[in-house]
Coordinates of C-alpha atoms and ligand atoms in Angstrom, one line a residue:
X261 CA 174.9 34.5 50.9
X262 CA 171.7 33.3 52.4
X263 CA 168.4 34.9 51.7
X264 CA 166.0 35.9 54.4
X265 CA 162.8 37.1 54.5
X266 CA 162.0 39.8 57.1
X267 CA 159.0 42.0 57.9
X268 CA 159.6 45.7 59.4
X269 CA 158.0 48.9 60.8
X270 CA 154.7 47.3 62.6
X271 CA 153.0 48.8 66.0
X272 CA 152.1 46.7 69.0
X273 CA 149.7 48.0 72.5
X274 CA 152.3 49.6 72.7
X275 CA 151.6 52.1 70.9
X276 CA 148.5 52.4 67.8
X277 CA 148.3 49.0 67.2
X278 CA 146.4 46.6 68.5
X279 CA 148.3 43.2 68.9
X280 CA 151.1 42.0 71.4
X281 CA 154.7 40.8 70.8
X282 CA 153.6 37.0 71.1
X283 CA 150.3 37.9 68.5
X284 CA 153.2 39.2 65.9
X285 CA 155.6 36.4 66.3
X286 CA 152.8 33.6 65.6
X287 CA 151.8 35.6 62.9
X288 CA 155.1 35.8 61.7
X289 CA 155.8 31.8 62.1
X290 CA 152.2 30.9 60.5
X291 CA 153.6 33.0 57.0
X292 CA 156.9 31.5 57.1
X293 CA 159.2 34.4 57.8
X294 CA 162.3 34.8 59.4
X295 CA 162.0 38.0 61.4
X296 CA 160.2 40.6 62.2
X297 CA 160.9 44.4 63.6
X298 CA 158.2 45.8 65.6
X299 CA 158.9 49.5 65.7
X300 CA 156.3 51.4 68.1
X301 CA 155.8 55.2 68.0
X302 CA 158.1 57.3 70.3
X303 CA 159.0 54.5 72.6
X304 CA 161.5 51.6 73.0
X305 CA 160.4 48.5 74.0
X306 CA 162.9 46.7 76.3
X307 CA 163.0 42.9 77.2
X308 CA 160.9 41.8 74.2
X309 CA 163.6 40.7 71.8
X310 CA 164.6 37.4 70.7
X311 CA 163.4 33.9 69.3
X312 CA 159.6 33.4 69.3
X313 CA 158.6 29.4 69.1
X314 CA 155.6 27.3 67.9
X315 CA 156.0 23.7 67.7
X316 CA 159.2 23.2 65.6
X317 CA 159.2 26.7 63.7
X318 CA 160.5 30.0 65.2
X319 CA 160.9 33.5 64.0
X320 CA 163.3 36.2 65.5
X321 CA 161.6 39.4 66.6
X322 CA 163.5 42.1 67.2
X323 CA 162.4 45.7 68.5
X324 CA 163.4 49.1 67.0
X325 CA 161.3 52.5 67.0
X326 CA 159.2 54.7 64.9
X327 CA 160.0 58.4 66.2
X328 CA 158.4 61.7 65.5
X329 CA 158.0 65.1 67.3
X330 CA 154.4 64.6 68.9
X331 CA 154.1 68.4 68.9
X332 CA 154.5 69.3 65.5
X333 CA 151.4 69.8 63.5
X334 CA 151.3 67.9 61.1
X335 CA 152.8 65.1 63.0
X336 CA 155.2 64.6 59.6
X337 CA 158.9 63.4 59.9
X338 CA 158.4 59.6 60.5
X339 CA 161.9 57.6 61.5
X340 CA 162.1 54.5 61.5
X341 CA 165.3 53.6 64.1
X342 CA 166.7 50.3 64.5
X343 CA 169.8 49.0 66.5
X344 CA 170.3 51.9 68.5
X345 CA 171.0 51.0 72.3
X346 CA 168.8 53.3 73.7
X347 CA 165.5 55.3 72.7
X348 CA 165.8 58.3 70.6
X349 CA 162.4 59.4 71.2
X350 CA 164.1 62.9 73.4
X351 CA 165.5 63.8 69.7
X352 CA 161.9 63.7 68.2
X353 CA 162.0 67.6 67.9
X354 CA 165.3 67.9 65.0
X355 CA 165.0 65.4 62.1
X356 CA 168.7 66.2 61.6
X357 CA 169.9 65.9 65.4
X358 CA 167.4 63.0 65.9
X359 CA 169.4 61.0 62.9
X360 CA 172.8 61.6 64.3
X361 CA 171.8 60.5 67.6
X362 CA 170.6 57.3 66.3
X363 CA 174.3 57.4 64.4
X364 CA 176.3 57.7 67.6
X365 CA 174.0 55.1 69.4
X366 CA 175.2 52.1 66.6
X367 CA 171.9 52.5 65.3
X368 CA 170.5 53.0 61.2
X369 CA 168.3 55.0 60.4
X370 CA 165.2 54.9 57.8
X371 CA 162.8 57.8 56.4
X372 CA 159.5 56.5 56.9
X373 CA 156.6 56.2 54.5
X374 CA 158.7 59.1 52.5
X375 CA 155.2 60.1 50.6
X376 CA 152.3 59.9 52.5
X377 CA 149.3 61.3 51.4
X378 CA 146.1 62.5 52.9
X379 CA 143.0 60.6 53.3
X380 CA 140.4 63.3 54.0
X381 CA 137.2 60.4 53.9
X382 CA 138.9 58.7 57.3
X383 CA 140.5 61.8 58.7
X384 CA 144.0 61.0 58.1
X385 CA 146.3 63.8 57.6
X386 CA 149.4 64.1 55.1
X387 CA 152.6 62.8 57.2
X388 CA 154.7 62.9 54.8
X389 CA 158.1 62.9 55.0
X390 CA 159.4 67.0 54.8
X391 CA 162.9 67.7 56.0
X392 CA 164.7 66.4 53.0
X393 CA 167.9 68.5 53.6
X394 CA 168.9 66.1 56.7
X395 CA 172.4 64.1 56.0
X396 CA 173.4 60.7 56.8
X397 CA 170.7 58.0 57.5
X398 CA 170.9 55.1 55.8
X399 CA 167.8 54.5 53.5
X400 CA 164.4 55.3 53.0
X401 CA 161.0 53.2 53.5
X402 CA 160.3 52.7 49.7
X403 CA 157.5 51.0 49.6
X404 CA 154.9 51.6 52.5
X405 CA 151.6 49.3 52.7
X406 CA 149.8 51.8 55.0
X407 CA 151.0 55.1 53.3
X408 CA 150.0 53.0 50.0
X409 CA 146.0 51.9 51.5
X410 CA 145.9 55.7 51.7
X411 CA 146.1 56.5 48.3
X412 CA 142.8 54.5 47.0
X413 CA 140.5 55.8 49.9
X414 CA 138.6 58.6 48.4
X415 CA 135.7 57.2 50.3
X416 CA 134.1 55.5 53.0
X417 CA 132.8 53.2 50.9
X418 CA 136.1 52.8 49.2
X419 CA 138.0 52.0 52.5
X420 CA 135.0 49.5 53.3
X421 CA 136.1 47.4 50.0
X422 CA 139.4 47.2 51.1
X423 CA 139.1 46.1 54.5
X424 CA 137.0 43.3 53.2
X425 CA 139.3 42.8 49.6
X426 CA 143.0 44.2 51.0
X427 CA 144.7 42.0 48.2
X428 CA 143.3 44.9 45.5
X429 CA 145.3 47.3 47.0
X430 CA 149.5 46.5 46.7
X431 CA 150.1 48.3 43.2
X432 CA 153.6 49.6 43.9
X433 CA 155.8 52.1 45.8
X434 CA 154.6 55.7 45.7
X435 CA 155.4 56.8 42.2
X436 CA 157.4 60.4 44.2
X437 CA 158.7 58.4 46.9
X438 CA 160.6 56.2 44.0
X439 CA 161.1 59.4 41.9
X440 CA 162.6 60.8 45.3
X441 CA 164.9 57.6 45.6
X442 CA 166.1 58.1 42.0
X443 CA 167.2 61.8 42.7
X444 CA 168.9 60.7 45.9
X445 CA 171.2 58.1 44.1
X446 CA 172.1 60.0 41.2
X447 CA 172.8 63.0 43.1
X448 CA 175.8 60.7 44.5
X449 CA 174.3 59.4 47.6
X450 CA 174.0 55.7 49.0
X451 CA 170.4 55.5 50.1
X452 CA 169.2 51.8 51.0
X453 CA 165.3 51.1 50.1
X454 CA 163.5 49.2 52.0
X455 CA 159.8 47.9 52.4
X456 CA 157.7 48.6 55.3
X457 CA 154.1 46.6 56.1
X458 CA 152.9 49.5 58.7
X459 CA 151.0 46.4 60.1
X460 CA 148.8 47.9 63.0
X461 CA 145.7 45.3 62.8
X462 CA 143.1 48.3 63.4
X463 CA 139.8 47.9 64.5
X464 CA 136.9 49.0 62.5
X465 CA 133.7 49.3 63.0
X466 CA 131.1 51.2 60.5
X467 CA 127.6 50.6 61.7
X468 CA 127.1 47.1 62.0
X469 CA 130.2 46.3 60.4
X470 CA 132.9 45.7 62.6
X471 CA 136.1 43.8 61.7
X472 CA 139.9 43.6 62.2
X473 CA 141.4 45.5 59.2
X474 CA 144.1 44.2 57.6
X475 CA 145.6 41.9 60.5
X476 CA 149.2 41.3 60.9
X477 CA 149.3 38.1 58.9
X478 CA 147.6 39.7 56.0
X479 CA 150.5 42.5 56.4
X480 CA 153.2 39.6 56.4
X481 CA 152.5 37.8 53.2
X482 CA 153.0 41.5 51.9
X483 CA 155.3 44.0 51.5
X484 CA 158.3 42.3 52.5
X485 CA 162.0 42.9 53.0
X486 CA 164.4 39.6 51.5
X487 CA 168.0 40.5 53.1
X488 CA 171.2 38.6 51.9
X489 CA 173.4 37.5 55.7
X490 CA 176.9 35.2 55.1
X491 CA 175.6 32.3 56.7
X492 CA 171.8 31.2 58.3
X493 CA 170.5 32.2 60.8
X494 CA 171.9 30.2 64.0
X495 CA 169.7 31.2 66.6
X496 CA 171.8 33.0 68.3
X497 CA 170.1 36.3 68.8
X498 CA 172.9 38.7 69.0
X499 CA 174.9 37.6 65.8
X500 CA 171.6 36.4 64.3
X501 CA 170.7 40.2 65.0
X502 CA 174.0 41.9 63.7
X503 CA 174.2 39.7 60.3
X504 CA 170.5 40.8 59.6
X505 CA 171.0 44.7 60.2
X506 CA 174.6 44.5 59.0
X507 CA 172.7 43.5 55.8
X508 CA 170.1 46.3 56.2
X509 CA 173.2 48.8 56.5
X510 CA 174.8 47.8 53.5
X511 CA 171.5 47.7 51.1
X512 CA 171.8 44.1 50.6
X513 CA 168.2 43.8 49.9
X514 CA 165.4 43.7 48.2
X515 CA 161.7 45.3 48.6
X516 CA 159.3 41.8 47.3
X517 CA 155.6 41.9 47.2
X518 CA 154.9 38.5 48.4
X519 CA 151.1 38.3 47.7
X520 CA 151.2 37.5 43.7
X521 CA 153.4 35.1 44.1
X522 CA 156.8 34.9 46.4
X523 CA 160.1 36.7 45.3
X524 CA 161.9 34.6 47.6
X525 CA 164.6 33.5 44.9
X526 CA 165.1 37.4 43.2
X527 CA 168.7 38.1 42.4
X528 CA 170.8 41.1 41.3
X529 CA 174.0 40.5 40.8
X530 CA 177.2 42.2 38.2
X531 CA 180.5 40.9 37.4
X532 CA 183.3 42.8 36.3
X533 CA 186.8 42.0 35.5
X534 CA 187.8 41.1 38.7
X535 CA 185.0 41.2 41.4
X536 CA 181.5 40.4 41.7
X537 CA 178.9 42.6 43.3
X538 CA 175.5 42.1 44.8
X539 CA 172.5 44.4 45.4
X540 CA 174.4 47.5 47.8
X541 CA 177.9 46.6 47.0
X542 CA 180.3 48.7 44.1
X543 CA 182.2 47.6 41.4
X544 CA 184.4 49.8 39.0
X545 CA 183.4 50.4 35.0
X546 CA 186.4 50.0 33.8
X547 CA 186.5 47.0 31.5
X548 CA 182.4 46.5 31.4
X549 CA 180.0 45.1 34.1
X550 CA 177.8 41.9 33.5
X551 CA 174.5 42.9 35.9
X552 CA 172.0 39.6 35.5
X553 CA 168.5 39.8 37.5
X554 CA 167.1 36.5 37.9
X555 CA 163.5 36.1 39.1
X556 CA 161.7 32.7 40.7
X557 CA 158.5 33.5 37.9
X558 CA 158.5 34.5 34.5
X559 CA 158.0 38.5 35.3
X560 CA 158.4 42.0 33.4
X561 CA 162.1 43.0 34.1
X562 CA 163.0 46.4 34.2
X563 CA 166.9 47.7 34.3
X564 CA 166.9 51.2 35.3
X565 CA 170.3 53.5 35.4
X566 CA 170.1 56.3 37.0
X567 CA 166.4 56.6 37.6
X568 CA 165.8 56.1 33.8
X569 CA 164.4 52.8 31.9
X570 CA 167.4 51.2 29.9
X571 CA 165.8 48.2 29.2
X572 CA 162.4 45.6 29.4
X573 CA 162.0 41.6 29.4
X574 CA 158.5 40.3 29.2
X575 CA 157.6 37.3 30.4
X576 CA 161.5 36.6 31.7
X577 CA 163.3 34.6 34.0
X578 CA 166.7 36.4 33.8
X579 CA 167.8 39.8 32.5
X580 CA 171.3 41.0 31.2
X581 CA 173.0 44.0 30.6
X582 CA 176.5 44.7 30.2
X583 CA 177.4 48.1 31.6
X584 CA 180.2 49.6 30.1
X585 CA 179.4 53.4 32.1
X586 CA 179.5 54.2 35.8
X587 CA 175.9 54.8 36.9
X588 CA 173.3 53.6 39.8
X589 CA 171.8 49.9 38.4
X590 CA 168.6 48.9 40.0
X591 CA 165.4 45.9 38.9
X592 CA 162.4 46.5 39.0
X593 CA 160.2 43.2 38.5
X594 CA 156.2 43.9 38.0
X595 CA 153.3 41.1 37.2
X596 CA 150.1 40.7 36.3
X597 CA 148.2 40.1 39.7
X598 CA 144.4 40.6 40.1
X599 CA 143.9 42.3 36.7
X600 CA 146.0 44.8 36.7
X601 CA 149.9 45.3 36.7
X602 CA 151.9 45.3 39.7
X603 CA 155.2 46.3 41.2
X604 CA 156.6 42.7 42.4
X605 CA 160.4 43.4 43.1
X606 CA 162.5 46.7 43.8
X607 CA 166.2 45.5 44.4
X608 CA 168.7 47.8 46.0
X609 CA 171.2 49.1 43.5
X610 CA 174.6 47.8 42.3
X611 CA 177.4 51.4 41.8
X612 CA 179.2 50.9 39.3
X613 CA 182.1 53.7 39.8
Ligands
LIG274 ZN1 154.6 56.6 60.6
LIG275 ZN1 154.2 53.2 61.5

């Protein structure tokens, strides 16, 4: 398996932000990642997909949507949509009918920035995610870089630090949103996380200040999302493009806060008696499970079964715990980054049945 690094859920012109396709995919090659998926508000962009080039580096951008019903107030329900074949935007009005449309159009399905605060200082409401009896999408937007920014704004003079210092303000994923994840596995379901940057470049301006807040490269050294596909990419874009959401489907992935230091190298893997698993994948408990974490820097690692803390590594390369009961297995990795400590890796889990 070959580990890629891709950045999701970002708004051109299209929509509220405030860049272009080409802007994103030199971004995207100046921070070294593989791909990106711009995801604009209520509409599909058509004829924008493929292999972006500068010099000898290229990056594959690929286009899905962010959809919500415009009417409702709040404007909550955020989805993010990718590989459907058409745009699901007509749907916007049922979280539930919306998410089995995308189903029947090939497509997966994410809940968006699942916690999202209000930030009454800037105006910004609470869009939250609310319809949590819907069935059958495939994961939810764990960790959120714009739901996240919210969360530390009391005031205006609070956001003004931030545009100017944005590397204070990655801690980790919502603390419900991951609670929410937890309840979700052990209640039986298979719910892929995923990371989201929300990139959207805004313009500020307050008085004289007036800059571009938190540009899409800032975004991309971020909150990233590090897939595992069978072989490289080849730069083909429609098998490049199935192995990378095939991957996405199946939760074989990782959420990796770039900034401190790349995860690029995180792995999550168990062994049982007869088969091996990684992150998204089963295997049965009959006969023990070896799960080992390895992480590229010394980190805290955290093993957590079924949303609850069974055991910690300081300062560790590698983590291992033999599983001998059927429960959810997920890592968490955290560092200390800027004073303070912060959420570095959340892998997908490993079901052991
Ligand atoms: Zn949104
Ligand atoms: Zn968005």
């Amino acid at each position: 398996m070959h580990e890629i690094v891709v950045n999701l859920h970002m708004h051109t012109r299209y929509s509220d932000g405030s860049g272009t396709h080409k802007e994103i995919a030199r971004a995207a090659i100046k921070t070294g990642l593989d791909a990106v998926i711009v995801t604009d508000h209520n509409v599909l962009v058509q004829g924008v997909e493929g292999y972006y080039r500068v010099g000898p580096n290229r990056v594959l951008l690929l286009v899905g949507q962010e959809v919500h019903d415009q009417d409702r107030v709040p404007q909550k329900n955020h989805l993010l949509v990718f590989n459907a074949n058409r745009d699901l935007a007509p749907l916007a009005d049922n979280p539930q009918a919306l998410i089995n449309g995308v189903a029947e159009a090939g497509g997966l399905s994410f809940i968006a920035h699942p916690r999202d605060p209000e930030a009454p200082a800037f105006k910004e409401s609470d869009i939250s995610w609310e319809a949590w009896k819907v069935q059958g999408y495939t994961g939810i937007e764990l960790w959120n870089g714009l739901s996240e920014l919210k969360t530390v704004i009391p005031t205006k003079l609070h956001g003004a630090f931030y545009a100017y210092f944005p590397q204070f303000i990655g801690h980790s994923p919502i603390f419900e949103t991951l609670q929410r994840w937890d309840e979700l596995l052990i209640s039986g379901q298979r719910v892929v996380a995923i990371g989201g940057s929300d990139a959207h470049a805004m313009h500020m301006s307050m008085g004289p200040l007036h800059r571009v807040i938190f540009p899409y490269q800032f975004h991309f050294r971020t909150v990233n999302t590090h897939a595992f596909i069978p072989q490289p990419l080849t730069g083909d874009v429609p098998s490049d493009k199935k192995m990378i959401y095939d991957a996405l489907a199946a939760g074989r992935c990782f959420v990796g806060y770039d900034l401190p230091a790349s995860t690029r190298g995180f792995r999550f893997t168990g062994r049982g008696r007869e088969q091996t698993a990684i992150m998204g994948e089963e295997l049965p408990a009959k006969g023990g499970v070896t799960l080992q974490a390895h992480t590229p820097d010394p980190a805290e690692i955290r093993m957590i079964k079924d949303g609850k803390l069974i055991g910690k590594w300081k300062e560790a390369y590698a983590a291992t715990h033999i599983a001998t009961e059927a429960g959810v297995y997920r890592v968490e990795a955290w560092r200390n980054y800027l004073g303070r400590k912060r959420g570095w890796v959340f892998s997908n889990p490993i079901y052991v049945r």
